[in-house]
Amino acid sequence: MRKERWQQIQQELAQEYEYVKDIQMVLNGFRSDSHLERIPTSRISYEDDASLDPEAWFTPRDPEVWPAPNPVEHKPGPSIRQVNRSRRTETSRTTTNRSSSSGKGSGGNSTLKRGADTKSSRKEDNKPRNKDAKKEEPTSKEKQEPEEKKFDSTGYDHDLVDMLERDILQKNPNVRWDDIADLQEAKKLLEEAVVLPMWMPDFFKGIRRPWKGVLMVGPPGTGKTMLAKAVATECSTTFFNISSSTLTSKYRGESEKLVRLLFEMARFHAPSTIFIDEIDSLCSRRGSDSEHEASRRVKSELLIQMDGITNNEDPAKVVMVLAATNFPWDIDEALRRRLEKRIYIPLPNSSGREALLKINLKDVEVCPELDVNDIAERLDGYSGADITNVCRDASMMAMRRRIHGLTPEEIRNLTKEELELPVSREDFEEAIRKINKSVSREDLEKYEKWMSEFGST
């Protein structure tokens, strides 16, 4: 039994070897130019003569699956001129045959037909050229369209320029005054300090020059960042959103380069607005024992650049610096002097809280019996961010009650109508019990004391 199986395996190996030899001969024929003359005479058999015995350990190679061919070095084909000449000779032969056949029947009219043929051929040759010319016209118009201004980074590190354009530059903040509830006094002061000089550049000259910078002071969550974006939107200016992490680097001297590059880009994209959030972390009071030399150099460069932003007399090239802080008492005195307008952004009053509730609930279905005025009175002492959190939590109460005790499969099968239930008074009461105010009375007294001493409204 073993001897017969061994003989059978030897036969299969010999047959497979013949297959491989035939395939190699065909591949060798493909590599040569005259492969048609070298087709192997032996016929390749694709019939599978392998044993069907399941105990046979050898599995024959699939003849229908060929291995990948070796890369072939293609020779250069005939030149284009030779092909064109051959085509011309063929077309000339066909035209002469047609003319001779037509000349036998029509005589002297053959010359007229030849002329007509040549004219028609010329017209046909001109048609695609005209189409190509028409197609090229919109491309030339597209080239004439004004391209977006690109900052020239010669003399600066390209990586720093790309980082500022990617992480800081915002050209469309898209925040309007109506998106901010209350804060009418702050809006009026910001409009006079920032927006009006852009609208009336001829008036704000000499002693009426625009302010160098504006500092917004107030507890967290009162809308200082939203106000800065609204100022940039109303002025249609380029918006630079700065934080302390974007202007600090581990390499010596690179932070000062970033500050200088920032103001150069702001002048290039002018009119522009530079908003520095949490400026107390970037420009804290100098002279302390914990101050590092690198941070002092960054502060000095920032102060120098802020002094230089008003050197340009062109009213269209205005660069406004807006800053926001929660700790105004930690800001350096020189920076405080350069931020000439210092505005207090307080907590929202009763009308502001009511307006903020309506803004947050405009996309949510509310029960008709819900009294927004009563909810606004209960949110006394809450900041704008706290009120937004209360509205978000209250709008999710109905969903939490609906999915309570359900399996994941049952939750997936719920319809949109079953989840989007109206927000009720009980939802707001539960949300208010869970979310407390984030600003204490002692903090408000510190802000009011600082504004009474250093405020400039």
mmCIF file with all atom_site columns, C-alpha atoms in Angstrom, residues 178-283:
data_model
loop_
_atom_site.group_PDB
_atom_site.id
_atom_site.type_symbol
_atom_site.label_atom_id
_atom_site.label_alt_id
_atom_site.label_comp_id
_atom_site.label_asym_id
_atom_site.label_entity_id
_atom_site.label_seq_id
_atom_site.pdbx_PDB_ins_code
_atom_site.Cartn_x
_atom_site.Cartn_y
_atom_site.Cartn_z
_atom_site.occupancy
_atom_site.B_iso_or_equiv
_atom_site.pdbx_formal_charge
_atom_site.auth_seq_id
_atom_site.auth_comp_id
_atom_site.auth_asym_id
_atom_site.auth_atom_id
_atom_site.pdbx_PDB_model_num
ATOM 1   C CA . ASP A 1 178 ? -27.529 89.099  19.078 1.00 0.00 ? 178 ASP A CA 1
ATOM 2   C CA . ASP A 1 179 ? -25.911 85.781  20.007 1.00 0.00 ? 179 ASP A CA 1
ATOM 3   C CA . ILE A 1 180 ? -24.802 87.300  23.340 1.00 0.00 ? 180 ILE A CA 1
ATOM 4   C CA . ALA A 1 181 ? -27.437 87.885  25.996 1.00 0.00 ? 181 ALA A CA 1
ATOM 5   C CA . ASP A 1 182 ? -27.444 91.167  27.952 1.00 0.00 ? 182 ASP A CA 1
ATOM 6   C CA . LEU A 1 183 ? -24.020 92.886  28.500 1.00 0.00 ? 183 LEU A CA 1
ATOM 7   C CA . GLN A 1 184 ? -25.349 96.033  26.808 1.00 0.00 ? 184 GLN A CA 1
ATOM 8   C CA . GLU A 1 185 ? -22.834 98.323  28.537 1.00 0.00 ? 185 GLU A CA 1
ATOM 9   C CA . ALA A 1 186 ? -19.899 96.122  27.536 1.00 0.00 ? 186 ALA A CA 1
ATOM 10  C CA . LYS A 1 187 ? -21.164 95.944  23.939 1.00 0.00 ? 187 LYS A CA 1
ATOM 11  C CA . LYS A 1 188 ? -21.465 99.735  23.804 1.00 0.00 ? 188 LYS A CA 1
ATOM 12  C CA . LEU A 1 189 ? -17.934 100.282 25.120 1.00 0.00 ? 189 LEU A CA 1
ATOM 13  C CA . LEU A 1 190 ? -16.444 97.680  22.775 1.00 0.00 ? 190 LEU A CA 1
ATOM 14  C CA . GLU A 1 191 ? -18.294 99.178  19.822 1.00 0.00 ? 191 GLU A CA 1
ATOM 15  C CA . GLU A 1 192 ? -16.907 102.619 20.621 1.00 0.00 ? 192 GLU A CA 1
ATOM 16  C CA . ALA A 1 193 ? -13.387 101.344 21.226 1.00 0.00 ? 193 ALA A CA 1
ATOM 17  C CA . VAL A 1 194 ? -13.099 98.850  18.367 1.00 0.00 ? 194 VAL A CA 1
ATOM 18  C CA . VAL A 1 195 ? -15.972 98.912  15.880 1.00 0.00 ? 195 VAL A CA 1
ATOM 19  C CA . LEU A 1 196 ? -16.535 102.645 15.342 1.00 0.00 ? 196 LEU A CA 1
ATOM 20  C CA . PRO A 1 197 ? -12.878 103.377 14.408 1.00 0.00 ? 197 PRO A CA 1
ATOM 21  C CA . MET A 1 198 ? -13.296 100.838 11.615 1.00 0.00 ? 198 MET A CA 1
ATOM 22  C CA . TRP A 1 199 ? -16.505 102.447 10.384 1.00 0.00 ? 199 TRP A CA 1
ATOM 23  C CA . MET A 1 200 ? -15.360 106.096 10.740 1.00 0.00 ? 200 MET A CA 1
ATOM 24  C CA . PRO A 1 201 ? -11.585 106.129 10.187 1.00 0.00 ? 201 PRO A CA 1
ATOM 25  C CA . ASP A 1 202 ? -11.521 109.848 9.278  1.00 0.00 ? 202 ASP A CA 1
ATOM 26  C CA . PHE A 1 203 ? -12.948 110.861 12.652 1.00 0.00 ? 203 PHE A CA 1
ATOM 27  C CA . PHE A 1 204 ? -10.623 108.790 14.819 1.00 0.00 ? 204 PHE A CA 1
ATOM 28  C CA . LYS A 1 205 ? -7.383  110.688 14.158 1.00 0.00 ? 205 LYS A CA 1
ATOM 29  C CA . GLY A 1 206 ? -4.946  112.647 16.297 1.00 0.00 ? 206 GLY A CA 1
ATOM 30  C CA . ILE A 1 207 ? -6.099  112.762 19.885 1.00 0.00 ? 207 ILE A CA 1
ATOM 31  C CA . ARG A 1 208 ? -9.129  110.671 18.866 1.00 0.00 ? 208 ARG A CA 1
ATOM 32  C CA . ARG A 1 209 ? -6.970  107.799 17.686 1.00 0.00 ? 209 ARG A CA 1
ATOM 33  C CA . PRO A 1 210 ? -8.321  104.292 18.388 1.00 0.00 ? 210 PRO A CA 1
ATOM 34  C CA . TRP A 1 211 ? -7.390  102.606 21.629 1.00 0.00 ? 211 TRP A CA 1
ATOM 35  C CA . LYS A 1 212 ? -4.304  100.407 21.618 1.00 0.00 ? 212 LYS A CA 1
ATOM 36  C CA . GLY A 1 213 ? -5.930  97.622  23.567 1.00 0.00 ? 213 GLY A CA 1
ATOM 37  C CA . VAL A 1 214 ? -8.966  96.620  25.569 1.00 0.00 ? 214 VAL A CA 1
ATOM 38  C CA . LEU A 1 215 ? -8.927  94.420  28.676 1.00 0.00 ? 215 LEU A CA 1
ATOM 39  C CA . MET A 1 216 ? -12.064 92.513  29.638 1.00 0.00 ? 216 MET A CA 1
ATOM 40  C CA . VAL A 1 217 ? -12.199 91.644  33.330 1.00 0.00 ? 217 VAL A CA 1
ATOM 41  C CA . GLY A 1 218 ? -14.748 89.404  34.992 1.00 0.00 ? 218 GLY A CA 1
ATOM 42  C CA . PRO A 1 219 ? -15.491 86.050  36.574 1.00 0.00 ? 219 PRO A CA 1
ATOM 43  C CA . PRO A 1 220 ? -15.245 82.932  34.400 1.00 0.00 ? 220 PRO A CA 1
ATOM 44  C CA . GLY A 1 221 ? -18.148 82.012  32.152 1.00 0.00 ? 221 GLY A CA 1
ATOM 45  C CA . THR A 1 222 ? -19.517 85.523  31.591 1.00 0.00 ? 222 THR A CA 1
ATOM 46  C CA . GLY A 1 223 ? -18.923 85.656  27.805 1.00 0.00 ? 223 GLY A CA 1
ATOM 47  C CA . LYS A 1 224 ? -15.588 87.438  27.398 1.00 0.00 ? 224 LYS A CA 1
ATOM 48  C CA . THR A 1 225 ? -14.440 85.170  24.554 1.00 0.00 ? 225 THR A CA 1
ATOM 49  C CA . MET A 1 226 ? -17.823 85.472  22.835 1.00 0.00 ? 226 MET A CA 1
ATOM 50  C CA . LEU A 1 227 ? -17.571 89.263  22.995 1.00 0.00 ? 227 LEU A CA 1
ATOM 51  C CA . ALA A 1 228 ? -14.138 89.181  21.366 1.00 0.00 ? 228 ALA A CA 1
ATOM 52  C CA . LYS A 1 229 ? -15.419 86.998  18.511 1.00 0.00 ? 229 LYS A CA 1
ATOM 53  C CA . ALA A 1 230 ? -18.448 89.260  18.080 1.00 0.00 ? 230 ALA A CA 1
ATOM 54  C CA . VAL A 1 231 ? -16.158 92.292  17.812 1.00 0.00 ? 231 VAL A CA 1
ATOM 55  C CA . ALA A 1 232 ? -14.134 90.576  15.069 1.00 0.00 ? 232 ALA A CA 1
ATOM 56  C CA . THR A 1 233 ? -17.334 89.575  13.243 1.00 0.00 ? 233 THR A CA 1
ATOM 57  C CA . GLU A 1 234 ? -18.918 93.034  13.384 1.00 0.00 ? 234 GLU A CA 1
ATOM 58  C CA . CYS A 1 235 ? -15.696 94.644  12.157 1.00 0.00 ? 235 CYS A CA 1
ATOM 59  C CA . SER A 1 236 ? -15.125 91.948  9.468  1.00 0.00 ? 236 SER A CA 1
ATOM 60  C CA . THR A 1 237 ? -11.545 91.642  10.662 1.00 0.00 ? 237 THR A CA 1
ATOM 61  C CA . THR A 1 238 ? -9.151  88.737  10.825 1.00 0.00 ? 238 THR A CA 1
ATOM 62  C CA . PHE A 1 239 ? -9.291  87.102  14.246 1.00 0.00 ? 239 PHE A CA 1
ATOM 63  C CA . PHE A 1 240 ? -6.187  85.795  16.033 1.00 0.00 ? 240 PHE A CA 1
ATOM 64  C CA . ASN A 1 241 ? -7.109  83.646  19.037 1.00 0.00 ? 241 ASN A CA 1
ATOM 65  C CA . ILE A 1 242 ? -4.068  83.461  21.330 1.00 0.00 ? 242 ILE A CA 1
ATOM 66  C CA . SER A 1 243 ? -3.409  81.451  24.457 1.00 0.00 ? 243 SER A CA 1
ATOM 67  C CA . SER A 1 244 ? -0.288  81.130  26.566 1.00 0.00 ? 244 SER A CA 1
ATOM 68  C CA . SER A 1 245 ? 0.488   77.658  25.189 1.00 0.00 ? 245 SER A CA 1
ATOM 69  C CA . THR A 1 246 ? 0.660   78.871  21.581 1.00 0.00 ? 246 THR A CA 1
ATOM 70  C CA . LEU A 1 247 ? 3.310   81.510  22.346 1.00 0.00 ? 247 LEU A CA 1
ATOM 71  C CA . THR A 1 248 ? 5.614   79.385  24.496 1.00 0.00 ? 248 THR A CA 1
ATOM 72  C CA . SER A 1 249 ? 8.338   77.063  23.278 1.00 0.00 ? 249 SER A CA 1
ATOM 73  C CA . LYS A 1 250 ? 10.991  74.903  24.865 1.00 0.00 ? 250 LYS A CA 1
ATOM 74  C CA . TYR A 1 251 ? 13.694  76.345  22.584 1.00 0.00 ? 251 TYR A CA 1
ATOM 75  C CA . ARG A 1 252 ? 15.537  79.472  23.669 1.00 0.00 ? 252 ARG A CA 1
ATOM 76  C CA . GLY A 1 253 ? 14.467  82.602  21.814 1.00 0.00 ? 253 GLY A CA 1
ATOM 77  C CA . GLU A 1 254 ? 11.638  80.954  19.878 1.00 0.00 ? 254 GLU A CA 1
ATOM 78  C CA . SER A 1 255 ? 8.856   82.396  22.040 1.00 0.00 ? 255 SER A CA 1
ATOM 79  C CA . GLU A 1 256 ? 9.973   85.946  21.255 1.00 0.00 ? 256 GLU A CA 1
ATOM 80  C CA . LYS A 1 257 ? 10.035  85.070  17.553 1.00 0.00 ? 257 LYS A CA 1
ATOM 81  C CA . LEU A 1 258 ? 6.474   83.779  17.829 1.00 0.00 ? 258 LEU A CA 1
ATOM 82  C CA . VAL A 1 259 ? 5.301   87.038  19.418 1.00 0.00 ? 259 VAL A CA 1
ATOM 83  C CA . ARG A 1 260 ? 6.987   89.139  16.741 1.00 0.00 ? 260 ARG A CA 1
ATOM 84  C CA . LEU A 1 261 ? 5.706   86.884  13.950 1.00 0.00 ? 261 LEU A CA 1
ATOM 85  C CA . LEU A 1 262 ? 2.187   87.097  15.371 1.00 0.00 ? 262 LEU A CA 1
ATOM 86  C CA . PHE A 1 263 ? 2.113   90.894  15.155 1.00 0.00 ? 263 PHE A CA 1
ATOM 87  C CA . GLU A 1 264 ? 3.726   90.853  11.700 1.00 0.00 ? 264 GLU A CA 1
ATOM 88  C CA . MET A 1 265 ? 0.976   88.537  10.464 1.00 0.00 ? 265 MET A CA 1
ATOM 89  C CA . ALA A 1 266 ? -1.656  90.726  12.138 1.00 0.00 ? 266 ALA A CA 1
ATOM 90  C CA . ARG A 1 267 ? -0.321  93.791  10.298 1.00 0.00 ? 267 ARG A CA 1
ATOM 91  C CA . PHE A 1 268 ? -0.275  91.831  7.040  1.00 0.00 ? 268 PHE A CA 1
ATOM 92  C CA . HIS A 1 269 ? -3.907  90.689  7.451  1.00 0.00 ? 269 HIS A CA 1
ATOM 93  C CA . ALA A 1 270 ? -5.008  94.082  8.834  1.00 0.00 ? 270 ALA A CA 1
ATOM 94  C CA . PRO A 1 271 ? -7.565  95.106  9.852  1.00 0.00 ? 271 PRO A CA 1
ATOM 95  C CA . SER A 1 272 ? -7.223  92.359  12.423 1.00 0.00 ? 272 SER A CA 1
ATOM 96  C CA . THR A 1 273 ? -8.028  91.582  16.037 1.00 0.00 ? 273 THR A CA 1
ATOM 97  C CA . ILE A 1 274 ? -5.610  89.803  18.391 1.00 0.00 ? 274 ILE A CA 1
ATOM 98  C CA . PHE A 1 275 ? -7.454  88.178  21.270 1.00 0.00 ? 275 PHE A CA 1
ATOM 99  C CA . ILE A 1 276 ? -5.260  86.956  24.142 1.00 0.00 ? 276 ILE A CA 1
ATOM 100 C CA . ASP A 1 277 ? -7.268  84.763  26.487 1.00 0.00 ? 277 ASP A CA 1
ATOM 101 C CA . GLU A 1 278 ? -6.077  84.338  30.077 1.00 0.00 ? 278 GLU A CA 1
ATOM 102 C CA . ILE A 1 279 ? -3.437  87.012  29.603 1.00 0.00 ? 279 ILE A CA 1
ATOM 103 C CA . ASP A 1 280 ? -2.471  86.826  33.286 1.00 0.00 ? 280 ASP A CA 1
ATOM 104 C CA . SER A 1 281 ? -0.719  83.486  32.599 1.00 0.00 ? 281 SER A CA 1
ATOM 105 C CA . LEU A 1 282 ? 1.357   85.086  29.831 1.00 0.00 ? 282 LEU A CA 1
ATOM 106 C CA . CYS A 1 283 ? 2.063   88.523  31.318 1.00 0.00 ? 283 CYS A CA 1
#
